[in-house]
Amino acid sequence: MSSLLERTIDQGVGREPADLVLKGGRFFDLVSGELVDGDIAISGSRIVGTCAPYSGTREIDISGRIVVPGFIDTHLHIESSLVTPHEFDRCVLPRGITTAICDPHEIANVLGLDGIRFFLDSVAETVMDIRVQLSSCVPATHLETSGAELTVDDLLPLASHPKVIGLAEFMNFPGVLAKDPVCMAKLEAFQGRHIDGHAPLLRGYDLNGYLAAEIRTDHETTTAEEALEKLRKGMHILVREGSVSKDLAALMPIITERNSPFIALCTDDRNPLDIADHGHLDHMIRTAIAAGVEPLAIYRAASISAARAFGLRDRGLVAPGWRADLVVLDTLADCRAEMVLSAGRVVSDALFAARKPVAAVGRHSVKARRVAPADFRASSNSGKTRAIGIIPGKIITESLEFELAVGNHGVEGDLVRDVVKIAVVERHGKNGNIATGFVHGFGLKHGAIASTVSHDSHNICVVGTSDEDIAVAANRLGEIEGGFVVVRDGKVLAELPLPIAGLMSLADYETVRDELRVLRKAAYELGSTLEEPFLQLAFIALPVIPHLKITDKGMVDVDRFEIIGT
């Protein structure tokens, strides 16, 4: 009996029928940029023949269609899709995303190693190939209260897991530059392995020092000028288009055939509603081509360039010997998947149904005390009050100042100037911290919206026009085990429970998609002018993104990396 390798060779040579043949189509050669006629022969999980006629045990006619390599999302947090890895698999694989490289640091910041192990158990069952980066920043900084803390000794036992690539985004770039001992221990342990970067606005000497630590990628680049400096210094730029952070338009000038070997695509945070209405990486590809980006450049970025950046040397081309992750399209410009193959298997409902379930973790993780309106009184000030300035489509914020009135209950917001109160409530049961501040740019005229999806420590974050509605919203999150809530005049208008660590739903992605539509409508009725108010809210507590943020410990000047007064 011949070995599997011998059988694979025989099918490639044509001595015996291939397991599966895609007949009559063309494939997009990402080396030459040509559309090449010919059958595609597959043996097991591997392509074994192209550019020639083949016969197969199973044959599928794809006449008039184009085959491209499966797409690779190079940086995301599946938790931020609000569904489990199993449901994420169902949601995006049919769109052609055959590989995803995730950092489970959202659930790790709540549950620690139990959260990472949940992901490793889950990705062993998914149809798509989900790889894991070990969360480097739990907590992200000393400026917030997380549910867990992971040291290098916690991470190293997982480093040899077959689904683990390396160390996830190193967000604490000030700690790297200051040679913080905790940062140094993690970086030294992963020298020689892949280390993801996270370096918003980092330039010049500071960027050089950061890169000297063998950090290789960055998904926080927001301008073409910044991207070009990072490219010149050897960084692989991960162009991001999420539900909040939308950098594709700004970075299109760098997505050229010349640069494409050093560019990849990612979503970072994209929810099922935006995936349903617009798409995932497929949306990025067709948007870029419509704007004039060369198809060869964007398709390279979506597959072979991404694979090489992360050491996945078995995928990214339609060629013999490569993994049969394939997408059958109508046209390159439209990028609409008509059929998807994952490791040689045609993606179908039956394939998803055959997966083994993984038990949920992190139930009842919202341990915040009940709050009252008086807990959110802002202290009086003399003159100016600092406020976080929202920039729609960005997670970078402005540091603003306003003269705000002081009433019977402290400093008051100003609806005319779109300045409302924001609060963070520690929810891990550790210290009961509550911090209040002000934010500009939500557009709220009534009520409050609240979330336990609050990067990266995932405390309760609430923005609202009255202390009473802020308190109702925060307390409701405790009652539903976390999620999203919209409140007006003391009544809950809409909610989405996320009982898995306060981050993910137990429901299927279609249900989450529909509930998000109701939530978004309710937020708009409060006056919100933001396209995605909930995920925009989620990033206001992230103290590693300039310029002004708020955590349970207070307002944070990110540029100075310190807690400040309002």
Coordinates of C-alpha atoms in Angstrom, one line a residue:
M1 CA 0.0 0.0 0.0
S2 CA 1.5 3.3 -1.1
S3 CA 2.2 6.1 1.5
L4 CA 0.1 9.2 1.5
L5 CA 3.1 11.1 0.0
E6 CA 3.4 8.6 -2.8
R7 CA -0.3 8.8 -3.5
T8 CA -0.1 12.6 -3.6
I9 CA 2.8 12.4 -6.1
D10 CA 0.9 9.9 -8.3
Q11 CA -2.1 12.1 -8.4
G12 CA 0.0 15.1 -9.3
V13 CA 1.7 13.2 -12.1
G14 CA -1.7 12.0 -13.3
R15 CA -1.0 8.3 -12.8
E16 CA -4.2 8.1 -10.8
P17 CA -7.3 10.3 -10.5
A18 CA -7.0 13.2 -8.1
D19 CA -9.4 13.2 -5.1
L20 CA -10.9 16.4 -6.4
V21 CA -10.6 18.5 -9.6
L22 CA -11.8 22.0 -10.2
K23 CA -12.4 22.0 -14.0
G24 CA -12.7 24.6 -16.6
G25 CA -11.8 27.7 -14.7
R26 CA -8.8 30.0 -14.4
F27 CA -6.6 30.9 -11.4
F28 CA -4.9 34.1 -10.5
D29 CA -1.2 33.6 -10.5
L30 CA 0.1 35.9 -7.7
V31 CA 3.7 35.6 -9.0
S32 CA 3.1 36.8 -12.6
G33 CA -0.3 38.5 -12.1
E34 CA -1.7 36.5 -15.0
L35 CA -5.0 34.6 -15.2
V36 CA -4.0 31.1 -16.1
D37 CA -6.3 28.5 -17.7
G38 CA -6.3 24.9 -16.5
D39 CA -7.7 22.4 -14.0
I40 CA -6.8 22.4 -10.4
A41 CA -6.1 18.9 -8.9
I42 CA -6.3 18.3 -5.2
S43 CA -5.2 15.4 -3.1
G44 CA -6.4 15.4 0.4
S45 CA -5.6 18.9 1.8
R46 CA -3.0 19.7 -0.9
I47 CA -3.0 21.1 -4.4
V48 CA -1.1 18.6 -6.6
G49 CA -1.7 19.9 -10.1
T50 CA -2.3 23.1 -12.2
C51 CA -1.9 24.3 -15.8
A52 CA -3.0 20.9 -17.2
P53 CA -6.1 18.7 -17.7
Y54 CA -6.8 16.3 -14.8
S55 CA -9.4 13.7 -14.0
G56 CA -10.7 13.2 -10.5
T57 CA -12.7 10.9 -8.3
R58 CA -14.8 14.0 -7.8
E59 CA -15.0 16.8 -10.4
I60 CA -16.6 20.3 -10.1
D61 CA -17.2 22.4 -13.1
I62 CA -16.1 26.1 -12.4
S63 CA -16.2 27.3 -16.0
G64 CA -16.1 31.1 -16.2
R65 CA -14.9 31.4 -12.7
I66 CA -11.6 32.5 -11.2
V67 CA -9.7 30.8 -8.3
V68 CA -7.6 32.7 -5.8
P69 CA -5.8 31.6 -2.7
G70 CA -7.8 31.7 0.6
F71 CA -7.6 35.0 2.4
I72 CA -5.7 35.5 5.7
D73 CA -6.8 37.9 8.4
T74 CA -3.5 38.7 10.1
H75 CA -4.7 40.3 13.3
L76 CA -8.0 40.1 15.0
H77 CA -9.7 39.4 18.3
I78 CA -12.5 36.9 17.7
E79 CA -14.1 38.0 21.0
S80 CA -14.8 41.4 19.4
S81 CA -16.9 39.7 16.7
L82 CA -19.1 39.0 19.8
V83 CA -19.5 35.3 18.9
T84 CA -17.5 32.2 19.8
P85 CA -14.8 30.9 17.5
H86 CA -17.2 28.3 16.2
E87 CA -19.7 31.0 15.1
F88 CA -16.9 33.2 13.7
D89 CA -15.9 30.2 11.6
R90 CA -19.4 29.9 10.2
C91 CA -19.6 33.7 9.7
V92 CA -16.4 34.4 7.7
L93 CA -15.2 31.2 6.1
P94 CA -17.9 31.2 3.4
R95 CA -16.6 34.7 2.4
G96 CA -13.2 33.2 1.7
I97 CA -11.3 33.8 4.9
T98 CA -9.6 30.5 5.3
T99 CA -7.0 31.5 7.9
A100 CA -7.3 33.9 10.9
I101 CA -4.5 34.9 13.3
C102 CA -6.1 35.8 16.5
D103 CA -5.0 37.3 19.8
P104 CA -7.3 36.2 22.6
H105 CA -6.2 38.9 24.9
E106 CA -9.8 40.2 25.4
I107 CA -10.9 37.0 27.1
A108 CA -7.4 36.6 28.6
N109 CA -7.8 40.0 30.3
V110 CA -10.9 38.7 32.0
L111 CA -10.1 35.0 32.6
G112 CA -6.4 34.7 32.2
L113 CA -5.1 31.3 31.0
D114 CA -8.6 29.8 31.1
G115 CA -9.5 32.1 28.3
I116 CA -6.6 31.2 26.2
R117 CA -7.2 27.5 26.7
F118 CA -10.8 28.0 25.7
F119 CA -9.5 29.4 22.4
L120 CA -7.0 26.7 21.8
D121 CA -9.7 24.0 22.4
S122 CA -12.1 25.8 20.1
V123 CA -9.7 26.3 17.2
A124 CA -8.9 22.6 17.2
E125 CA -12.4 22.1 16.1
T126 CA -13.0 24.9 13.6
V127 CA -13.1 24.2 9.8
M128 CA -11.0 27.3 9.0
D129 CA -7.4 27.4 10.3
I130 CA -7.3 29.7 13.2
R131 CA -3.9 30.4 14.7
V132 CA -3.3 31.9 18.1
Q133 CA -0.8 34.5 19.2
L134 CA -0.1 34.4 23.0
S135 CA -1.4 37.5 24.7
S136 CA 1.5 39.7 25.6
C137 CA -0.3 42.4 27.6
V138 CA -2.5 41.1 30.3
P139 CA -3.1 43.6 31.7
A140 CA -2.2 46.0 28.9
T141 CA -0.8 48.6 31.3
H142 CA -0.6 49.5 35.0
L143 CA -3.1 52.2 34.4
E144 CA -6.2 49.9 34.6
T145 CA -7.7 47.0 36.5
S146 CA -8.0 43.7 34.6
G147 CA -9.4 40.4 35.7
A148 CA -6.2 38.6 35.3
E149 CA -2.4 38.9 35.0
L150 CA -0.2 36.7 32.8
T151 CA 3.5 36.5 33.2
V152 CA 6.1 35.1 30.8
D153 CA 6.1 31.9 32.9
D154 CA 2.4 31.6 32.3
L155 CA 2.8 31.9 28.5
L156 CA 5.8 29.7 27.9
P157 CA 4.1 26.3 28.5
L158 CA 1.7 27.2 25.6
A159 CA 4.4 28.4 23.2
S160 CA 4.9 24.9 21.6
H161 CA 1.2 24.3 21.0
P162 CA 0.7 23.5 17.2
K163 CA -1.8 26.4 16.8
V164 CA 0.5 29.0 18.4
I165 CA 2.6 31.3 16.2
G166 CA 4.3 33.6 18.7
L167 CA 3.7 36.6 20.9
A168 CA 0.7 38.8 20.3
E169 CA 0.7 42.6 19.8
F170 CA 3.1 44.3 22.1
M171 CA 0.8 47.2 23.1
N172 CA 2.9 48.6 25.9
F173 CA 5.4 50.4 23.6
P174 CA 6.3 52.9 26.3
G175 CA 7.3 49.9 28.5
V176 CA 9.5 48.6 25.7
L177 CA 11.3 51.9 25.3
A178 CA 11.7 52.2 29.0
K179 CA 13.0 48.7 29.3
D180 CA 10.3 47.7 31.8
P181 CA 11.4 44.4 33.4
V182 CA 8.1 42.7 32.7
C183 CA 8.2 43.7 29.1
M184 CA 11.8 42.7 28.7
A185 CA 11.1 39.2 30.2
K186 CA 8.4 38.5 27.6
L187 CA 10.4 40.0 24.6
E188 CA 13.5 38.1 25.6
A189 CA 11.6 34.8 25.9
F190 CA 10.2 35.1 22.3
Q191 CA 13.4 36.4 20.5
G192 CA 13.6 34.4 17.3
R193 CA 9.9 33.8 17.2
H194 CA 7.2 36.0 15.7
I195 CA 6.3 39.1 17.8
D196 CA 3.4 41.3 16.7
G197 CA 3.7 45.0 17.0
H198 CA 1.3 47.8 18.1
A199 CA 2.9 51.2 17.5
P200 CA 0.4 54.0 16.9
L201 CA 2.2 57.2 15.8
L202 CA 5.6 55.8 16.8
R203 CA 8.3 57.4 14.6
G204 CA 12.0 58.2 14.5
Y205 CA 14.4 57.0 17.1
D206 CA 11.5 55.6 19.3
L207 CA 10.4 53.4 16.3
N208 CA 13.9 52.2 15.8
G209 CA 14.2 51.2 19.4
Y210 CA 10.9 49.4 19.3
L211 CA 11.9 47.5 16.2
A212 CA 15.3 46.6 17.6
A213 CA 13.3 44.2 19.9
E214 CA 12.6 42.0 16.9
I215 CA 9.0 43.3 16.6
R216 CA 7.9 42.7 13.0
T217 CA 4.4 43.9 12.3
D218 CA 2.1 46.9 12.9
H219 CA -1.7 47.2 12.5
E220 CA -2.0 50.7 14.1
T221 CA -0.6 52.7 11.2
T222 CA -3.1 55.3 10.1
T223 CA -1.4 57.5 7.5
A224 CA 0.6 56.7 4.3
E225 CA 3.5 58.7 5.5
E226 CA 3.7 56.8 8.8
A227 CA 3.4 53.5 6.8
L228 CA 6.2 54.4 4.5
E229 CA 8.6 55.0 7.3
K230 CA 7.7 51.7 8.9
L231 CA 8.1 49.9 5.6
R232 CA 11.5 51.4 5.1
K233 CA 12.5 50.1 8.6
G234 CA 11.4 46.6 7.8
M235 CA 8.0 46.5 9.4
H236 CA 5.2 44.5 7.7
I237 CA 2.2 46.8 7.6
L238 CA -1.2 45.1 8.4
V239 CA -3.8 47.4 6.8
R240 CA -6.8 47.4 9.0
E241 CA -10.5 47.9 8.3
G242 CA -12.6 47.1 11.3
S243 CA -16.0 48.3 12.6
V244 CA -14.4 51.3 14.2
S245 CA -10.8 51.6 13.0
K246 CA -11.0 52.2 9.2
D247 CA -7.5 52.8 7.8
L248 CA -7.9 51.3 4.3
A249 CA -8.7 54.5 2.5
A250 CA -5.7 56.3 4.1
L251 CA -3.3 53.5 3.3
M252 CA -4.4 52.7 -0.2
P253 CA -1.5 54.8 -1.7
I254 CA 1.0 52.3 -0.3
I255 CA -0.8 49.2 -1.5
T256 CA 1.2 48.8 -4.8
E257 CA 2.7 45.9 -6.6
R258 CA 6.2 47.0 -5.4
N259 CA 5.2 47.2 -1.7
S260 CA 2.7 44.3 -1.6
P261 CA 5.2 41.7 -0.4
F262 CA 5.4 43.7 2.8
I263 CA 1.7 44.4 3.3
A264 CA -1.1 42.3 4.6
L265 CA -4.8 42.8 5.6
C266 CA -6.5 42.6 9.0
T267 CA -9.8 43.5 10.6
D268 CA -8.8 43.7 14.3
D269 CA -12.4 44.3 15.4
R270 CA -15.4 43.7 13.1
N271 CA -18.8 42.6 14.2
P272 CA -21.4 40.3 12.5
L273 CA -23.6 43.2 11.5
D274 CA -20.9 45.0 9.5
I275 CA -19.8 41.6 8.0
A276 CA -23.3 41.0 6.9
D277 CA -23.9 44.5 5.5
H278 CA -20.4 45.0 3.9
G279 CA -18.2 42.0 4.2
H280 CA -14.9 41.1 5.8
L281 CA -11.5 40.9 3.9
D282 CA -13.6 40.4 0.7
H283 CA -15.0 43.9 1.4
M284 CA -11.5 45.3 1.7
I285 CA -10.4 43.7 -1.6
R286 CA -13.3 45.0 -3.7
T287 CA -13.2 48.4 -2.0
A288 CA -9.5 48.8 -2.8
I289 CA -9.9 47.6 -6.5
A290 CA -12.8 50.0 -7.0
A291 CA -10.6 52.8 -5.8
G292 CA -7.8 52.0 -8.2
V293 CA -5.5 49.6 -6.3
E294 CA -3.9 47.0 -8.6
P295 CA -5.7 43.6 -8.2
L296 CA -2.3 41.8 -8.0
A297 CA -1.2 44.1 -5.0
I298 CA -4.4 43.6 -2.9
Y299 CA -4.7 39.9 -3.6
R300 CA -1.1 39.4 -2.7
A301 CA -1.7 41.3 0.6
A302 CA -4.7 39.1 1.3
S303 CA -2.8 35.8 1.0
I304 CA 0.8 35.1 0.1
S305 CA 2.3 38.2 1.7
A306 CA 0.3 37.6 4.9
A307 CA 1.4 33.9 4.9
R308 CA 5.0 34.8 4.6
A309 CA 4.9 37.5 7.3
F310 CA 3.7 34.9 9.8
G311 CA 5.7 32.0 8.7
L312 CA 2.8 30.0 7.2
R313 CA 4.9 28.6 4.4
D314 CA 2.3 26.1 3.1
R315 CA -0.4 28.5 1.8
G316 CA -1.0 31.7 -0.2
L317 CA -0.6 30.5 -3.8
V318 CA -2.6 28.3 -6.2
A319 CA 0.3 25.9 -7.0
P320 CA 1.2 22.2 -6.6
G321 CA 2.4 21.4 -3.1
W322 CA 0.5 24.2 -1.4
R323 CA -2.4 23.9 1.0
A324 CA -5.8 23.8 -0.9
D325 CA -7.3 26.9 0.7
L326 CA -9.1 28.2 -2.3
V327 CA -11.8 30.7 -3.2
V328 CA -13.8 30.5 -6.4
L329 CA -14.9 34.0 -7.4
D330 CA -17.2 35.5 -10.0
T331 CA -14.7 38.3 -10.9
L332 CA -11.5 39.7 -9.2
A333 CA -13.1 43.1 -8.9
D334 CA -16.3 41.9 -7.2
C335 CA -14.6 39.4 -5.0
R336 CA -17.8 37.4 -4.2
A337 CA -17.0 33.9 -3.1
E338 CA -19.2 31.3 -4.9
M339 CA -17.3 28.4 -3.4
V340 CA -14.6 28.0 -0.7
L341 CA -12.3 25.2 0.0
S342 CA -10.5 24.8 3.3
A343 CA -7.7 22.3 3.3
G344 CA -9.2 20.6 0.2
R345 CA -12.7 20.4 1.7
V346 CA -15.6 22.2 0.1
V347 CA -17.1 24.4 2.8
S348 CA -20.7 23.4 3.5
D349 CA -23.2 23.3 6.3
A350 CA -22.5 19.6 6.8
L351 CA -18.8 20.4 7.4
F352 CA -19.7 22.9 10.1
A353 CA -22.2 20.5 11.7
A354 CA -19.5 17.9 12.1
R355 CA -17.4 20.0 14.5
K356 CA -17.3 19.1 18.2
P357 CA -18.7 21.7 20.5
V358 CA -16.6 23.4 23.2
A359 CA -18.1 24.2 26.6
A360 CA -18.6 27.9 27.3
V361 CA -16.4 29.5 30.0
G362 CA -16.4 32.8 31.9
R363 CA -20.1 32.8 33.0
H364 CA -21.0 35.3 35.7
S365 CA -17.8 37.3 35.2
V366 CA -19.4 40.7 35.9
K367 CA -18.8 41.2 39.6
A368 CA -19.3 44.9 39.9
R369 CA -21.2 46.2 42.8
R370 CA -24.6 47.9 42.2
V371 CA -24.2 51.6 41.6
A372 CA -26.3 54.7 42.3
P373 CA -26.5 58.0 40.4
A374 CA -24.5 59.7 43.1
D375 CA -21.5 57.4 42.3
F376 CA -21.1 59.3 39.0
R377 CA -20.9 62.9 40.3
A378 CA -18.0 64.7 38.7
S379 CA -16.0 66.8 41.1
S380 CA -16.0 70.6 40.6
N381 CA -13.1 72.3 38.9
S382 CA -11.5 75.6 38.5
G383 CA -11.9 76.6 34.9
K384 CA -11.2 74.1 32.2
T385 CA -12.3 70.4 32.1
R386 CA -10.4 67.8 30.1
A387 CA -12.6 65.8 27.6
I388 CA -11.9 62.9 25.3
G389 CA -12.5 63.9 21.7
I390 CA -13.9 61.1 19.5
I391 CA -12.6 60.9 15.9
P392 CA -15.2 58.9 13.9
G393 CA -13.5 55.9 12.2
K394 CA -10.5 56.1 14.5
I395 CA -9.5 54.8 17.9
I396 CA -7.0 57.6 18.3
T397 CA -8.7 60.4 20.3
E398 CA -8.2 64.1 20.8
S399 CA -7.4 65.7 24.2
L400 CA -9.8 68.6 24.5
E401 CA -10.7 71.2 27.1
F402 CA -14.1 72.8 27.8
E403 CA -15.4 75.3 30.3
L404 CA -18.3 73.3 31.9
A405 CA -20.9 74.5 34.3
V406 CA -20.8 73.3 37.9
G407 CA -24.3 72.5 39.3
N408 CA -25.7 71.0 42.5
H409 CA -24.3 67.6 41.5
G410 CA -20.9 68.6 40.3
V411 CA -19.6 69.3 36.8
E412 CA -22.3 69.1 34.2
G413 CA -22.1 68.1 30.6
D414 CA -23.1 70.4 27.7
L415 CA -25.5 68.8 25.1
V416 CA -25.3 71.9 22.9
R417 CA -21.5 71.4 22.5
D418 CA -21.9 67.6 22.5
V419 CA -20.1 67.0 25.8
V420 CA -21.5 64.2 27.9
K421 CA -20.4 62.2 30.9
I422 CA -18.4 59.0 30.6
A423 CA -17.7 56.5 33.4
V424 CA -15.8 53.3 33.9
V425 CA -16.8 50.9 36.6
E426 CA -14.4 48.1 37.7
R427 CA -16.3 44.8 37.1
H428 CA -13.8 42.1 38.1
G429 CA -14.6 42.3 41.8
K430 CA -11.1 43.5 42.7
N431 CA -11.4 47.1 44.0
G432 CA -14.8 48.7 43.1
N433 CA -13.1 51.6 41.3
I434 CA -15.4 54.1 39.5
A435 CA -13.9 56.9 37.4
T436 CA -15.9 59.7 35.6
G437 CA -14.9 62.1 32.9
F438 CA -16.3 63.8 29.8
V439 CA -16.3 62.9 26.1
H440 CA -17.1 64.9 23.0
G441 CA -18.4 63.4 19.8
F442 CA -21.1 60.8 20.6
G443 CA -23.9 63.1 19.7
L444 CA -26.2 61.8 22.5
K445 CA -29.2 64.0 23.4
H446 CA -30.8 61.5 25.8
G447 CA -30.1 58.4 27.8
A448 CA -27.1 56.2 28.1
I449 CA -25.3 53.4 26.4
A450 CA -23.1 50.9 28.2
S451 CA -20.8 48.0 27.5
T452 CA -18.6 45.4 29.1
V453 CA -16.6 45.1 25.8
S454 CA -14.1 47.7 26.9
H455 CA -10.6 47.2 25.7
D456 CA -8.5 45.8 27.1
S457 CA -9.4 45.4 30.7
H458 CA -13.2 45.1 29.9
N459 CA -14.6 47.0 32.7
I460 CA -18.0 48.5 32.4
C461 CA -17.9 51.7 30.3
V462 CA -20.9 54.0 30.1
V463 CA -21.6 57.2 28.3
G464 CA -24.8 59.2 29.0
T465 CA -26.6 62.4 29.5
S466 CA -27.8 61.8 33.1
D467 CA -26.3 60.1 36.1
E468 CA -29.6 58.2 36.6
D469 CA -29.5 56.5 33.2
I470 CA -25.8 55.8 33.6
A471 CA -26.5 53.9 36.8
V472 CA -29.4 52.0 35.3
A473 CA -27.3 50.9 32.3
A474 CA -24.3 49.8 34.5
N475 CA -26.5 47.8 36.8
R476 CA -28.3 46.1 33.9
L477 CA -25.0 44.8 32.6
G478 CA -24.5 43.0 35.8
E479 CA -27.9 41.4 35.6
I480 CA -27.3 40.0 32.0
E481 CA -23.7 38.8 32.6
G482 CA -22.3 41.6 30.5
G483 CA -22.9 42.9 26.9
F484 CA -24.4 46.0 25.5
V485 CA -27.3 48.1 26.9
V486 CA -29.2 51.2 25.7
V487 CA -31.2 53.1 28.4
R488 CA -33.5 56.1 28.2
D489 CA -35.5 57.7 31.1
G490 CA -34.7 54.7 33.4
K491 CA -35.9 52.1 30.9
V492 CA -33.9 49.6 28.9
L493 CA -34.6 50.1 25.2
A494 CA -32.4 47.4 23.8
E495 CA -29.7 45.0 25.0
L496 CA -27.4 42.2 23.8
P497 CA -26.3 39.8 26.5
L498 CA -22.7 38.5 26.2
P499 CA -22.4 36.0 29.0
I500 CA -19.1 34.4 27.9
A501 CA -16.7 36.5 29.9
G502 CA -18.9 39.5 29.2
L503 CA -17.6 39.4 25.7
M504 CA -19.3 36.8 23.6
S505 CA -22.8 35.6 23.0
L506 CA -24.1 32.0 23.4
A507 CA -26.3 32.6 20.3
D508 CA -25.5 32.1 16.6
Y509 CA -24.0 34.9 14.6
E510 CA -27.3 35.5 12.8
T511 CA -29.0 36.3 16.1
V512 CA -26.2 38.6 17.2
R513 CA -26.3 40.4 13.8
D514 CA -30.0 41.0 14.2
E515 CA -29.8 42.1 17.8
L516 CA -27.0 44.5 16.9
R517 CA -29.2 46.1 14.3
V518 CA -31.9 46.8 17.0
L519 CA -29.2 48.1 19.4
R520 CA -27.7 50.5 16.8
K521 CA -31.2 51.8 16.0
A522 CA -31.8 52.5 19.7
A523 CA -28.5 54.3 20.0
Y524 CA -29.4 56.4 17.0
E525 CA -32.7 57.3 18.7
L526 CA -30.7 58.7 21.6
G527 CA -29.0 61.0 19.1
S528 CA -25.8 59.1 18.5
T529 CA -24.1 60.3 15.3
L530 CA -21.5 57.5 15.2
E531 CA -21.8 54.7 12.8
E532 CA -20.8 52.1 15.4
P533 CA -21.3 53.7 18.8
F534 CA -20.7 50.5 20.8
L535 CA -17.3 49.5 19.5
Q536 CA -16.3 53.2 19.5
L537 CA -17.2 53.2 23.2
A538 CA -15.2 50.0 23.7
F539 CA -11.9 51.8 22.8
I540 CA -12.3 54.8 25.0
A541 CA -10.8 52.8 27.9
L542 CA -7.7 51.7 26.0
P543 CA -4.8 53.6 27.5
V544 CA -2.2 52.6 24.9
I545 CA -3.9 54.6 22.0
P546 CA -3.2 58.3 22.0
H547 CA -4.1 60.8 23.2
L548 CA -6.7 60.9 26.0
K549 CA -8.5 57.9 27.5
I550 CA -10.3 56.9 30.7
T551 CA -9.9 53.7 32.8
D552 CA -11.3 52.7 36.2
K553 CA -8.4 54.5 37.7
G554 CA -9.1 57.9 36.0
M555 CA -8.4 59.9 32.9
V556 CA -5.2 58.9 31.2
D557 CA -2.9 61.1 29.3
V558 CA -1.5 58.5 26.9
D559 CA 1.3 60.7 25.6
R560 CA 2.6 61.1 29.1
F561 CA 1.4 57.6 30.1
E562 CA 0.0 58.7 33.4
I563 CA -3.3 59.3 35.3
I564 CA -4.4 62.9 35.3
G565 CA -7.3 64.9 36.7
T566 CA -10.2 66.0 34.6

